[in-house]
Amino acid sequence: MPSEIKIENLSFSYTPDKPVLKEVSLEVKAGEKLGIIGRSGAGKSTLLLHLNGILAGNGTVRIDETKVEKKTLPLIRKKVGLVFQNPDDQLFNPTVEEDIAFGPLNFGLSREETAVRVRQALKTMNLEGLEKSVSHHLSLGERKRVALATVLAMKPDIIAFDEPFSSLNPEMVLQIINIIGRLDATLVIVSQSLLPLLSCCSRLAVIKEGEIIADGPKEKIVRNEELMKSSGMDMSFYREIFRNYF
């Protein structure tokens, strides 16, 4: 079942003199679909990497009542699945089915149960027939779906997406939107593709220079033109196109 996320006063730096996250506090309710927007380099992806302990900054991240720390990582990584922006960072086995099976087998599931999960993930992601294919020989859209299938096979309570719509054609974007809409999990989605993101999320958080500067219902956030412009997500661009050409 979906889990909740609670982040308190999280700070992080890759180098001592350049903070990437600054005292970030954020809560996501169980089953909620949260979108995170902001300019490139604002700290969005860095924030995601704290949810399952790939990065560890100063502050606290909790999944339900469990603090994300070294000793809890096996449990946390069962609960939290992360879908990377570049699927090639996630796919490293010879075939599609082996990529999808890796997670469940690594966490001790039997081969029989793993096979069931692989079939379910393939069906959900419209990948049936590609089981024996070499993942890196597939199209980008197919590889993105395989990467998500590797996460779905783990049946996580939380799924975090880093730019799931980037570099996809409109048909593939629509497929991903529909798949995300059917997921029974708490979702956190980082994206600069604003319109697809709005189709998936009910709430938006805006991050700027490592700080959450706004958080609320998507309708309220996108109607704040000054806020959207300052975060690199200028909606007036779309209005001008429709006003001038349609």
JSON list of C-alpha atoms in Angstrom, two decimals:
[
{"chain": "A", "resi": 1, "resn": "MET", "atom": "CA", "xyz": [0.00, 0.00, 0.00]},
{"chain": "A", "resi": 2, "resn": "PRO", "atom": "CA", "xyz": [1.19, 3.59, -0.56]},
{"chain": "A", "resi": 3, "resn": "SER", "atom": "CA", "xyz": [3.49, 5.16, 2.02]},
{"chain": "A", "resi": 4, "resn": "GLU", "atom": "CA", "xyz": [3.99, 8.73, 3.18]},
{"chain": "A", "resi": 5, "resn": "ILE", "atom": "CA", "xyz": [7.15, 10.81, 2.93]},
{"chain": "A", "resi": 6, "resn": "LYS", "atom": "CA", "xyz": [8.36, 13.34, 5.47]},
{"chain": "A", "resi": 7, "resn": "ILE", "atom": "CA", "xyz": [11.46, 15.44, 4.81]},
{"chain": "A", "resi": 8, "resn": "GLU", "atom": "CA", "xyz": [12.69, 17.81, 7.52]},
{"chain": "A", "resi": 9, "resn": "ASN", "atom": "CA", "xyz": [15.42, 20.44, 7.20]},
{"chain": "A", "resi": 10, "resn": "LEU", "atom": "CA", "xyz": [17.34, 18.55, 4.53]},
{"chain": "A", "resi": 11, "resn": "SER", "atom": "CA", "xyz": [20.57, 20.16, 3.31]},
{"chain": "A", "resi": 12, "resn": "PHE", "atom": "CA", "xyz": [23.14, 18.71, 0.93]},
{"chain": "A", "resi": 13, "resn": "SER", "atom": "CA", "xyz": [26.29, 19.79, -0.92]},
{"chain": "A", "resi": 14, "resn": "TYR", "atom": "CA", "xyz": [28.42, 17.98, -3.45]},
{"chain": "A", "resi": 15, "resn": "THR", "atom": "CA", "xyz": [31.21, 20.42, -2.59]},
{"chain": "A", "resi": 16, "resn": "PRO", "atom": "CA", "xyz": [31.49, 22.31, 0.72]},
{"chain": "A", "resi": 17, "resn": "ASP", "atom": "CA", "xyz": [31.04, 25.81, -0.71]},
{"chain": "A", "resi": 18, "resn": "LYS", "atom": "CA", "xyz": [28.08, 25.06, -3.02]},
{"chain": "A", "resi": 19, "resn": "PRO", "atom": "CA", "xyz": [24.91, 23.93, -1.23]},
{"chain": "A", "resi": 20, "resn": "VAL", "atom": "CA", "xyz": [22.46, 22.16, -3.55]},
{"chain": "A", "resi": 21, "resn": "LEU", "atom": "CA", "xyz": [19.66, 21.69, -1.00]},
{"chain": "A", "resi": 22, "resn": "LYS", "atom": "CA", "xyz": [19.01, 24.21, 1.77]},
{"chain": "A", "resi": 23, "resn": "GLU", "atom": "CA", "xyz": [16.86, 23.24, 4.75]},
{"chain": "A", "resi": 24, "resn": "VAL", "atom": "CA", "xyz": [14.23, 21.53, 2.57]},
{"chain": "A", "resi": 25, "resn": "SER", "atom": "CA", "xyz": [11.08, 20.38, 4.38]},
{"chain": "A", "resi": 26, "resn": "LEU", "atom": "CA", "xyz": [8.33, 18.59, 2.49]},
{"chain": "A", "resi": 27, "resn": "GLU", "atom": "CA", "xyz": [5.56, 16.10, 3.24]},
{"chain": "A", "resi": 28, "resn": "VAL", "atom": "CA", "xyz": [3.80, 13.81, 0.78]},
{"chain": "A", "resi": 29, "resn": "LYS", "atom": "CA", "xyz": [0.72, 11.95, 1.94]},
{"chain": "A", "resi": 30, "resn": "ALA", "atom": "CA", "xyz": [0.22, 8.27, 1.23]},
{"chain": "A", "resi": 31, "resn": "GLY", "atom": "CA", "xyz": [-1.24, 7.87, -2.27]},
{"chain": "A", "resi": 32, "resn": "GLU", "atom": "CA", "xyz": [-0.60, 11.49, -3.26]},
{"chain": "A", "resi": 33, "resn": "LYS", "atom": "CA", "xyz": [0.86, 12.45, -6.65]},
{"chain": "A", "resi": 34, "resn": "LEU", "atom": "CA", "xyz": [3.31, 15.34, -6.22]},
{"chain": "A", "resi": 35, "resn": "GLY", "atom": "CA", "xyz": [5.07, 17.13, -9.07]},
{"chain": "A", "resi": 36, "resn": "ILE", "atom": "CA", "xyz": [8.31, 19.01, -8.45]},
{"chain": "A", "resi": 37, "resn": "ILE", "atom": "CA", "xyz": [9.31, 21.79, -10.86]},
{"chain": "A", "resi": 38, "resn": "GLY", "atom": "CA", "xyz": [12.20, 24.20, -11.13]},
{"chain": "A", "resi": 39, "resn": "ARG", "atom": "CA", "xyz": [15.07, 25.26, -13.34]},
{"chain": "A", "resi": 40, "resn": "SER", "atom": "CA", "xyz": [17.84, 22.89, -14.32]},
{"chain": "A", "resi": 41, "resn": "GLY", "atom": "CA", "xyz": [20.29, 22.71, -11.41]},
{"chain": "A", "resi": 42, "resn": "ALA", "atom": "CA", "xyz": [17.72, 23.78, -8.82]},
{"chain": "A", "resi": 43, "resn": "GLY", "atom": "CA", "xyz": [18.18, 20.56, -6.81]},
{"chain": "A", "resi": 44, "resn": "LYS", "atom": "CA", "xyz": [15.23, 18.47, -8.02]},
{"chain": "A", "resi": 45, "resn": "SER", "atom": "CA", "xyz": [17.11, 15.28, -8.90]},
{"chain": "A", "resi": 46, "resn": "THR", "atom": "CA", "xyz": [19.33, 15.60, -5.83]},
{"chain": "A", "resi": 47, "resn": "LEU", "atom": "CA", "xyz": [16.21, 15.68, -3.68]},
{"chain": "A", "resi": 48, "resn": "LEU", "atom": "CA", "xyz": [14.88, 12.49, -5.28]},
{"chain": "A", "resi": 49, "resn": "LEU", "atom": "CA", "xyz": [18.13, 10.65, -4.62]},
{"chain": "A", "resi": 50, "resn": "HIS", "atom": "CA", "xyz": [17.61, 11.15, -0.88]},
{"chain": "A", "resi": 51, "resn": "LEU", "atom": "CA", "xyz": [14.31, 9.26, -0.87]},
{"chain": "A", "resi": 52, "resn": "ASN", "atom": "CA", "xyz": [15.95, 5.84, -1.07]},
{"chain": "A", "resi": 53, "resn": "GLY", "atom": "CA", "xyz": [19.30, 6.71, 0.44]},
{"chain": "A", "resi": 54, "resn": "ILE", "atom": "CA", "xyz": [21.46, 7.01, -2.67]},
{"chain": "A", "resi": 55, "resn": "LEU", "atom": "CA", "xyz": [22.48, 10.38, -1.21]},
{"chain": "A", "resi": 56, "resn": "ALA", "atom": "CA", "xyz": [22.53, 11.30, 2.47]},
{"chain": "A", "resi": 57, "resn": "GLY", "atom": "CA", "xyz": [22.52, 14.93, 3.55]},
{"chain": "A", "resi": 58, "resn": "ASN", "atom": "CA", "xyz": [21.99, 16.75, 6.83]},
{"chain": "A", "resi": 59, "resn": "GLY", "atom": "CA", "xyz": [18.42, 16.57, 8.02]},
{"chain": "A", "resi": 60, "resn": "THR", "atom": "CA", "xyz": [15.84, 13.80, 8.18]},
{"chain": "A", "resi": 61, "resn": "VAL", "atom": "CA", "xyz": [13.98, 11.78, 5.55]},
{"chain": "A", "resi": 62, "resn": "ARG", "atom": "CA", "xyz": [11.33, 9.34, 6.76]},
{"chain": "A", "resi": 63, "resn": "ILE", "atom": "CA", "xyz": [9.26, 6.82, 4.83]},
{"chain": "A", "resi": 64, "resn": "ASP", "atom": "CA", "xyz": [6.24, 6.25, 7.06]},
{"chain": "A", "resi": 65, "resn": "GLU", "atom": "CA", "xyz": [7.92, 5.99, 10.47]},
{"chain": "A", "resi": 66, "resn": "THR", "atom": "CA", "xyz": [11.25, 4.64, 9.17]},
{"chain": "A", "resi": 67, "resn": "LYS", "atom": "CA", "xyz": [14.19, 7.03, 8.99]},
{"chain": "A", "resi": 68, "resn": "VAL", "atom": "CA", "xyz": [16.29, 6.74, 5.84]},
{"chain": "A", "resi": 69, "resn": "GLU", "atom": "CA", "xyz": [19.75, 5.80, 7.10]},
{"chain": "A", "resi": 70, "resn": "LYS", "atom": "CA", "xyz": [22.38, 3.17, 6.44]},
{"chain": "A", "resi": 71, "resn": "LYS", "atom": "CA", "xyz": [20.88, 0.48, 8.68]},
{"chain": "A", "resi": 72, "resn": "THR", "atom": "CA", "xyz": [17.38, 0.84, 7.18]},
{"chain": "A", "resi": 73, "resn": "LEU", "atom": "CA", "xyz": [18.36, 0.91, 3.49]},
{"chain": "A", "resi": 74, "resn": "PRO", "atom": "CA", "xyz": [17.25, -2.67, 2.68]},
{"chain": "A", "resi": 75, "resn": "LEU", "atom": "CA", "xyz": [13.74, -1.88, 3.93]},
{"chain": "A", "resi": 76, "resn": "ILE", "atom": "CA", "xyz": [13.69, 1.60, 2.38]},
{"chain": "A", "resi": 77, "resn": "ARG", "atom": "CA", "xyz": [14.70, 0.30, -1.04]},
{"chain": "A", "resi": 78, "resn": "LYS", "atom": "CA", "xyz": [11.86, -2.21, -0.97]},
{"chain": "A", "resi": 79, "resn": "LYS", "atom": "CA", "xyz": [9.45, 0.64, -0.28]},
{"chain": "A", "resi": 80, "resn": "VAL", "atom": "CA", "xyz": [10.89, 3.31, -2.60]},
{"chain": "A", "resi": 81, "resn": "GLY", "atom": "CA", "xyz": [11.52, 2.80, -6.31]},
{"chain": "A", "resi": 82, "resn": "LEU", "atom": "CA", "xyz": [13.44, 5.38, -8.34]},
{"chain": "A", "resi": 83, "resn": "VAL", "atom": "CA", "xyz": [13.08, 5.71, -12.12]},
{"chain": "A", "resi": 84, "resn": "PHE", "atom": "CA", "xyz": [16.10, 7.54, -13.50]},
{"chain": "A", "resi": 85, "resn": "GLN", "atom": "CA", "xyz": [15.96, 10.13, -16.27]},
{"chain": "A", "resi": 86, "resn": "ASN", "atom": "CA", "xyz": [18.34, 8.10, -18.42]},
{"chain": "A", "resi": 87, "resn": "PRO", "atom": "CA", "xyz": [17.10, 4.48, -18.60]},
{"chain": "A", "resi": 88, "resn": "ASP", "atom": "CA", "xyz": [20.60, 3.31, -19.50]},
{"chain": "A", "resi": 89, "resn": "ASP", "atom": "CA", "xyz": [21.59, 4.09, -15.90]},
{"chain": "A", "resi": 90, "resn": "GLN", "atom": "CA", "xyz": [19.07, 1.45, -14.79]},
{"chain": "A", "resi": 91, "resn": "LEU", "atom": "CA", "xyz": [19.46, -1.33, -17.37]},
{"chain": "A", "resi": 92, "resn": "PHE", "atom": "CA", "xyz": [22.53, -3.54, -17.21]},
{"chain": "A", "resi": 93, "resn": "ASN", "atom": "CA", "xyz": [21.44, -7.15, -17.75]},
{"chain": "A", "resi": 94, "resn": "PRO", "atom": "CA", "xyz": [21.55, -9.03, -21.09]},
{"chain": "A", "resi": 95, "resn": "THR", "atom": "CA", "xyz": [17.78, -9.11, -21.70]},
{"chain": "A", "resi": 96, "resn": "VAL", "atom": "CA", "xyz": [14.62, -7.23, -20.78]},
{"chain": "A", "resi": 97, "resn": "GLU", "atom": "CA", "xyz": [13.27, -10.01, -18.57]},
{"chain": "A", "resi": 98, "resn": "GLU", "atom": "CA", "xyz": [16.59, -10.32, -16.73]},
{"chain": "A", "resi": 99, "resn": "ASP", "atom": "CA", "xyz": [16.61, -6.58, -16.07]},
{"chain": "A", "resi": 100, "resn": "ILE", "atom": "CA", "xyz": [13.08, -6.75, -14.64]},
{"chain": "A", "resi": 101, "resn": "ALA", "atom": "CA", "xyz": [13.82, -9.87, -12.58]},
{"chain": "A", "resi": 102, "resn": "PHE", "atom": "CA", "xyz": [17.00, -8.49, -11.03]},
{"chain": "A", "resi": 103, "resn": "GLY", "atom": "CA", "xyz": [15.36, -6.50, -8.22]},
{"chain": "A", "resi": 104, "resn": "PRO", "atom": "CA", "xyz": [12.96, -9.18, -6.93]},
{"chain": "A", "resi": 105, "resn": "LEU", "atom": "CA", "xyz": [15.68, -11.86, -7.04]},
{"chain": "A", "resi": 106, "resn": "ASN", "atom": "CA", "xyz": [18.13, -9.55, -5.30]},
{"chain": "A", "resi": 107, "resn": "PHE", "atom": "CA", "xyz": [15.64, -9.07, -2.46]},
{"chain": "A", "resi": 108, "resn": "GLY", "atom": "CA", "xyz": [15.18, -12.80, -2.00]},
{"chain": "A", "resi": 109, "resn": "LEU", "atom": "CA", "xyz": [11.99, -13.62, -3.89]},
{"chain": "A", "resi": 110, "resn": "SER", "atom": "CA", "xyz": [11.72, -17.10, -5.35]},
{"chain": "A", "resi": 111, "resn": "ARG", "atom": "CA", "xyz": [12.17, -17.60, -9.07]},
{"chain": "A", "resi": 112, "resn": "GLU", "atom": "CA", "xyz": [8.50, -18.57, -9.34]},
{"chain": "A", "resi": 113, "resn": "GLU", "atom": "CA", "xyz": [7.26, -15.38, -7.66]},
{"chain": "A", "resi": 114, "resn": "THR", "atom": "CA", "xyz": [9.78, -13.34, -9.61]},
{"chain": "A", "resi": 115, "resn": "ALA", "atom": "CA", "xyz": [8.51, -14.81, -12.89]},
{"chain": "A", "resi": 116, "resn": "VAL", "atom": "CA", "xyz": [4.96, -13.78, -11.95]},
{"chain": "A", "resi": 117, "resn": "ARG", "atom": "CA", "xyz": [6.10, -10.24, -11.21]},
{"chain": "A", "resi": 118, "resn": "VAL", "atom": "CA", "xyz": [8.06, -10.04, -14.46]},
{"chain": "A", "resi": 119, "resn": "ARG", "atom": "CA", "xyz": [4.97, -11.07, -16.46]},
{"chain": "A", "resi": 120, "resn": "GLN", "atom": "CA", "xyz": [2.83, -8.52, -14.61]},
{"chain": "A", "resi": 121, "resn": "ALA", "atom": "CA", "xyz": [5.34, -5.71, -15.19]},
{"chain": "A", "resi": 122, "resn": "LEU", "atom": "CA", "xyz": [5.70, -6.58, -18.88]},
{"chain": "A", "resi": 123, "resn": "LYS", "atom": "CA", "xyz": [1.91, -6.48, -19.31]},
{"chain": "A", "resi": 124, "resn": "THR", "atom": "CA", "xyz": [1.51, -3.21, -17.43]},
{"chain": "A", "resi": 125, "resn": "MET", "atom": "CA", "xyz": [4.21, -1.53, -19.51]},
{"chain": "A", "resi": 126, "resn": "ASN", "atom": "CA", "xyz": [3.03, -2.95, -22.88]},
{"chain": "A", "resi": 127, "resn": "LEU", "atom": "CA", "xyz": [6.31, -4.82, -23.31]},
{"chain": "A", "resi": 128, "resn": "GLU", "atom": "CA", "xyz": [4.99, -8.32, -23.94]},
{"chain": "A", "resi": 129, "resn": "GLY", "atom": "CA", "xyz": [6.97, -10.00, -26.71]},
{"chain": "A", "resi": 130, "resn": "LEU", "atom": "CA", "xyz": [10.19, -8.16, -25.83]},
{"chain": "A", "resi": 131, "resn": "GLU", "atom": "CA", "xyz": [11.22, -10.46, -22.98]},
{"chain": "A", "resi": 132, "resn": "LYS", "atom": "CA", "xyz": [14.30, -11.83, -24.76]},
{"chain": "A", "resi": 133, "resn": "SER", "atom": "CA", "xyz": [15.28, -8.54, -26.38]},
{"chain": "A", "resi": 134, "resn": "VAL", "atom": "CA", "xyz": [18.53, -6.81, -25.48]},
{"chain": "A", "resi": 135, "resn": "SER", "atom": "CA", "xyz": [17.48, -3.74, -23.50]},
{"chain": "A", "resi": 136, "resn": "HIS", "atom": "CA", "xyz": [20.10, -1.46, -25.06]},
{"chain": "A", "resi": 137, "resn": "HIS", "atom": "CA", "xyz": [18.92, -2.35, -28.57]},
{"chain": "A", "resi": 138, "resn": "LEU", "atom": "CA", "xyz": [15.45, -0.94, -27.91]},
{"chain": "A", "resi": 139, "resn": "SER", "atom": "CA", "xyz": [14.21, 2.56, -28.69]},
{"chain": "A", "resi": 140, "resn": "LEU", "atom": "CA", "xyz": [14.46, 5.25, -26.01]},
{"chain": "A", "resi": 141, "resn": "GLY", "atom": "CA", "xyz": [10.72, 5.04, -25.33]},
{"chain": "A", "resi": 142, "resn": "GLU", "atom": "CA", "xyz": [10.91, 1.26, -24.94]},
{"chain": "A", "resi": 143, "resn": "ARG", "atom": "CA", "xyz": [13.94, 1.53, -22.65]},
{"chain": "A", "resi": 144, "resn": "LYS", "atom": "CA", "xyz": [12.10, 4.05, -20.48]},
{"chain": "A", "resi": 145, "resn": "ARG", "atom": "CA", "xyz": [9.23, 1.59, -20.16]},
{"chain": "A", "resi": 146, "resn": "VAL", "atom": "CA", "xyz": [11.62, -1.23, -19.29]},
{"chain": "A", "resi": 147, "resn": "ALA", "atom": "CA", "xyz": [13.24, 0.97, -16.62]},
{"chain": "A", "resi": 148, "resn": "LEU", "atom": "CA", "xyz": [9.81, 1.60, -15.08]},
{"chain": "A", "resi": 149, "resn": "ALA", "atom": "CA", "xyz": [9.02, -2.12, -15.32]},
{"chain": "A", "resi": 150, "resn": "THR", "atom": "CA", "xyz": [12.13, -2.90, -13.25]},
{"chain": "A", "resi": 151, "resn": "VAL", "atom": "CA", "xyz": [10.68, -0.69, -10.51]},
{"chain": "A", "resi": 152, "resn": "LEU", "atom": "CA", "xyz": [7.11, -2.00, -10.80]},
{"chain": "A", "resi": 153, "resn": "ALA", "atom": "CA", "xyz": [8.34, -5.57, -10.36]},
{"chain": "A", "resi": 154, "resn": "MET", "atom": "CA", "xyz": [9.46, -4.59, -6.86]},
{"chain": "A", "resi": 155, "resn": "LYS", "atom": "CA", "xyz": [5.91, -3.43, -6.00]},
{"chain": "A", "resi": 156, "resn": "PRO", "atom": "CA", "xyz": [7.15, -0.34, -4.13]},
{"chain": "A", "resi": 157, "resn": "ASP", "atom": "CA", "xyz": [4.93, 1.84, -1.98]},
{"chain": "A", "resi": 158, "resn": "ILE", "atom": "CA", "xyz": [6.55, 4.99, -3.42]},
{"chain": "A", "resi": 159, "resn": "ILE", "atom": "CA", "xyz": [7.78, 5.65, -6.96]},
{"chain": "A", "resi": 160, "resn": "ALA", "atom": "CA", "xyz": [9.97, 8.66, -7.73]},
{"chain": "A", "resi": 161, "resn": "PHE", "atom": "CA", "xyz": [10.36, 9.68, -11.38]},
{"chain": "A", "resi": 162, "resn": "ASP", "atom": "CA", "xyz": [13.15, 11.87, -12.75]},
{"chain": "A", "resi": 163, "resn": "GLU", "atom": "CA", "xyz": [12.02, 13.49, -16.03]},
{"chain": "A", "resi": 164, "resn": "PRO", "atom": "CA", "xyz": [9.84, 10.59, -17.27]},
{"chain": "A", "resi": 165, "resn": "PHE", "atom": "CA", "xyz": [8.60, 12.53, -20.33]},
{"chain": "A", "resi": 166, "resn": "SER", "atom": "CA", "xyz": [11.90, 13.88, -21.64]},
{"chain": "A", "resi": 167, "resn": "SER", "atom": "CA", "xyz": [12.95, 13.05, -25.23]},
{"chain": "A", "resi": 168, "resn": "LEU", "atom": "CA", "xyz": [9.73, 11.13, -25.96]},
{"chain": "A", "resi": 169, "resn": "ASN", "atom": "CA", "xyz": [7.37, 11.67, -28.88]},
{"chain": "A", "resi": 170, "resn": "PRO", "atom": "CA", "xyz": [3.76, 12.70, -28.09]},
{"chain": "A", "resi": 171, "resn": "GLU", "atom": "CA", "xyz": [2.40, 9.15, -28.41]},
{"chain": "A", "resi": 172, "resn": "MET", "atom": "CA", "xyz": [4.91, 7.82, -25.90]},
{"chain": "A", "resi": 173, "resn": "VAL", "atom": "CA", "xyz": [4.27, 10.74, -23.53]},
{"chain": "A", "resi": 174, "resn": "LEU", "atom": "CA", "xyz": [0.56, 9.87, -23.57]},
{"chain": "A", "resi": 175, "resn": "GLN", "atom": "CA", "xyz": [1.36, 6.22, -22.85]},
{"chain": "A", "resi": 176, "resn": "ILE", "atom": "CA", "xyz": [3.49, 7.17, -19.85]},
{"chain": "A", "resi": 177, "resn": "ILE", "atom": "CA", "xyz": [0.78, 9.55, -18.56]},
{"chain": "A", "resi": 178, "resn": "ASN", "atom": "CA", "xyz": [-1.81, 6.76, -18.76]},
{"chain": "A", "resi": 179, "resn": "ILE", "atom": "CA", "xyz": [0.49, 4.26, -17.02]},
{"chain": "A", "resi": 180, "resn": "ILE", "atom": "CA", "xyz": [1.32, 6.72, -14.24]},
{"chain": "A", "resi": 181, "resn": "GLY", "atom": "CA", "xyz": [-2.38, 7.42, -13.76]},
{"chain": "A", "resi": 182, "resn": "ARG", "atom": "CA", "xyz": [-3.05, 3.74, -13.01]},
{"chain": "A", "resi": 183, "resn": "LEU", "atom": "CA", "xyz": [-0.27, 3.25, -10.47]},
{"chain": "A", "resi": 184, "resn": "ASP", "atom": "CA", "xyz": [-1.33, 2.43, -6.90]},
{"chain": "A", "resi": 185, "resn": "ALA", "atom": "CA", "xyz": [1.55, 4.12, -5.10]},
{"chain": "A", "resi": 186, "resn": "THR", "atom": "CA", "xyz": [2.67, 7.46, -3.73]},
{"chain": "A", "resi": 187, "resn": "LEU", "atom": "CA", "xyz": [4.28, 9.31, -6.64]},
{"chain": "A", "resi": 188, "resn": "VAL", "atom": "CA", "xyz": [6.89, 12.06, -6.75]},
{"chain": "A", "resi": 189, "resn": "ILE", "atom": "CA", "xyz": [7.57, 13.29, -10.28]},
{"chain": "A", "resi": 190, "resn": "VAL", "atom": "CA", "xyz": [10.32, 15.71, -11.28]},
{"chain": "A", "resi": 191, "resn": "SER", "atom": "CA", "xyz": [9.72, 17.18, -14.73]},
{"chain": "A", "resi": 192, "resn": "GLN", "atom": "CA", "xyz": [10.25, 20.26, -16.83]},
{"chain": "A", "resi": 193, "resn": "SER", "atom": "CA", "xyz": [7.56, 19.00, -19.23]},
{"chain": "A", "resi": 194, "resn": "LEU", "atom": "CA", "xyz": [4.85, 20.99, -17.55]},
{"chain": "A", "resi": 195, "resn": "LEU", "atom": "CA", "xyz": [1.69, 19.94, -19.41]},
{"chain": "A", "resi": 196, "resn": "PRO", "atom": "CA", "xyz": [2.26, 16.17, -19.02]},
{"chain": "A", "resi": 197, "resn": "LEU", "atom": "CA", "xyz": [3.16, 16.75, -15.38]},
{"chain": "A", "resi": 198, "resn": "LEU", "atom": "CA", "xyz": [-0.09, 18.63, -14.77]},
{"chain": "A", "resi": 199, "resn": "SER", "atom": "CA", "xyz": [-1.96, 15.65, -16.23]},
{"chain": "A", "resi": 200, "resn": "CYS", "atom": "CA", "xyz": [-0.44, 13.37, -13.58]},
{"chain": "A", "resi": 201, "resn": "CYS", "atom": "CA", "xyz": [-0.30, 15.45, -10.41]},
{"chain": "A", "resi": 202, "resn": "SER", "atom": "CA", "xyz": [-2.74, 17.23, -8.17]},
{"chain": "A", "resi": 203, "resn": "ARG", "atom": "CA", "xyz": [-0.08, 19.16, -6.25]},
{"chain": "A", "resi": 204, "resn": "LEU", "atom": "CA", "xyz": [3.10, 21.00, -7.22]},
{"chain": "A", "resi": 205, "resn": "ALA", "atom": "CA", "xyz": [6.18, 22.02, -5.27]},
{"chain": "A", "resi": 206, "resn": "VAL", "atom": "CA", "xyz": [8.54, 24.62, -6.73]},
{"chain": "A", "resi": 207, "resn": "ILE", "atom": "CA", "xyz": [12.24, 24.41, -5.96]},
{"chain": "A", "resi": 208, "resn": "LYS", "atom": "CA", "xyz": [14.62, 27.31, -6.63]},
{"chain": "A", "resi": 209, "resn": "GLU", "atom": "CA", "xyz": [18.33, 27.35, -5.80]},
{"chain": "A", "resi": 210, "resn": "GLY", "atom": "CA", "xyz": [17.90, 24.43, -3.43]},
{"chain": "A", "resi": 211, "resn": "GLU", "atom": "CA", "xyz": [14.88, 25.77, -1.54]},
{"chain": "A", "resi": 212, "resn": "ILE", "atom": "CA", "xyz": [11.16, 24.98, -1.73]},
{"chain": "A", "resi": 213, "resn": "ILE", "atom": "CA", "xyz": [9.66, 28.38, -2.52]},
{"chain": "A", "resi": 214, "resn": "ALA", "atom": "CA", "xyz": [6.05, 27.28, -3.13]},
{"chain": "A", "resi": 215, "resn": "ASP", "atom": "CA", "xyz": [3.88, 24.23, -2.53]},
{"chain": "A", "resi": 216, "resn": "GLY", "atom": "CA", "xyz": [0.18, 23.76, -3.14]},
{"chain": "A", "resi": 217, "resn": "PRO", "atom": "CA", "xyz": [-2.63, 22.71, -5.50]},
{"chain": "A", "resi": 218, "resn": "LYS", "atom": "CA", "xyz": [-1.46, 22.72, -9.12]},
{"chain": "A", "resi": 219, "resn": "GLU", "atom": "CA", "xyz": [-4.14, 25.22, -10.16]},
{"chain": "A", "resi": 220, "resn": "LYS", "atom": "CA", "xyz": [-2.93, 27.78, -7.65]},
{"chain": "A", "resi": 221, "resn": "ILE", "atom": "CA", "xyz": [0.74, 27.31, -8.54]},
{"chain": "A", "resi": 222, "resn": "VAL", "atom": "CA", "xyz": [0.40, 27.59, -12.34]},
{"chain": "A", "resi": 223, "resn": "ARG", "atom": "CA", "xyz": [-1.80, 30.70, -12.09]},
{"chain": "A", "resi": 224, "resn": "ASN", "atom": "CA", "xyz": [0.98, 32.56, -10.31]},
{"chain": "A", "resi": 225, "resn": "GLU", "atom": "CA", "xyz": [2.76, 33.96, -13.38]},
{"chain": "A", "resi": 226, "resn": "GLU", "atom": "CA", "xyz": [5.61, 35.60, -11.49]},
{"chain": "A", "resi": 227, "resn": "LEU", "atom": "CA", "xyz": [6.32, 32.40, -9.56]},
{"chain": "A", "resi": 228, "resn": "MET", "atom": "CA", "xyz": [6.27, 30.28, -12.72]},
{"chain": "A", "resi": 229, "resn": "LYS", "atom": "CA", "xyz": [8.60, 32.63, -14.57]},
{"chain": "A", "resi": 230, "resn": "SER", "atom": "CA", "xyz": [11.05, 32.75, -11.68]},
{"chain": "A", "resi": 231, "resn": "SER", "atom": "CA", "xyz": [11.16, 28.94, -11.62]},
{"chain": "A", "resi": 232, "resn": "GLY", "atom": "CA", "xyz": [11.77, 28.65, -15.36]},
{"chain": "A", "resi": 233, "resn": "MET", "atom": "CA", "xyz": [8.26, 27.38, -16.15]},
{"chain": "A", "resi": 234, "resn": "ASP", "atom": "CA", "xyz": [6.66, 30.29, -17.99]},
{"chain": "A", "resi": 235, "resn": "MET", "atom": "CA", "xyz": [3.05, 29.43, -18.87]},
{"chain": "A", "resi": 236, "resn": "SER", "atom": "CA", "xyz": [2.56, 32.68, -20.79]},
{"chain": "A", "resi": 237, "resn": "PHE", "atom": "CA", "xyz": [4.55, 31.09, -23.62]},
{"chain": "A", "resi": 238, "resn": "TYR", "atom": "CA", "xyz": [1.71, 28.63, -24.24]},
{"chain": "A", "resi": 239, "resn": "ARG", "atom": "CA", "xyz": [-0.96, 31.33, -23.98]},
{"chain": "A", "resi": 240, "resn": "GLU", "atom": "CA", "xyz": [0.82, 33.49, -26.56]},
{"chain": "A", "resi": 241, "resn": "ILE", "atom": "CA", "xyz": [1.03, 30.62, -29.03]},
{"chain": "A", "resi": 242, "resn": "PHE", "atom": "CA", "xyz": [-2.68, 29.85, -28.74]},
{"chain": "A", "resi": 243, "resn": "ARG", "atom": "CA", "xyz": [-3.62, 33.54, -28.88]},
{"chain": "A", "resi": 244, "resn": "ASN", "atom": "CA", "xyz": [-1.58, 34.20, -32.01]},
{"chain": "A", "resi": 245, "resn": "TYR", "atom": "CA", "xyz": [-1.99, 31.03, -34.02]},
{"chain": "A", "resi": 246, "resn": "PHE", "atom": "CA", "xyz": [-5.27, 29.34, -33.05]}
]
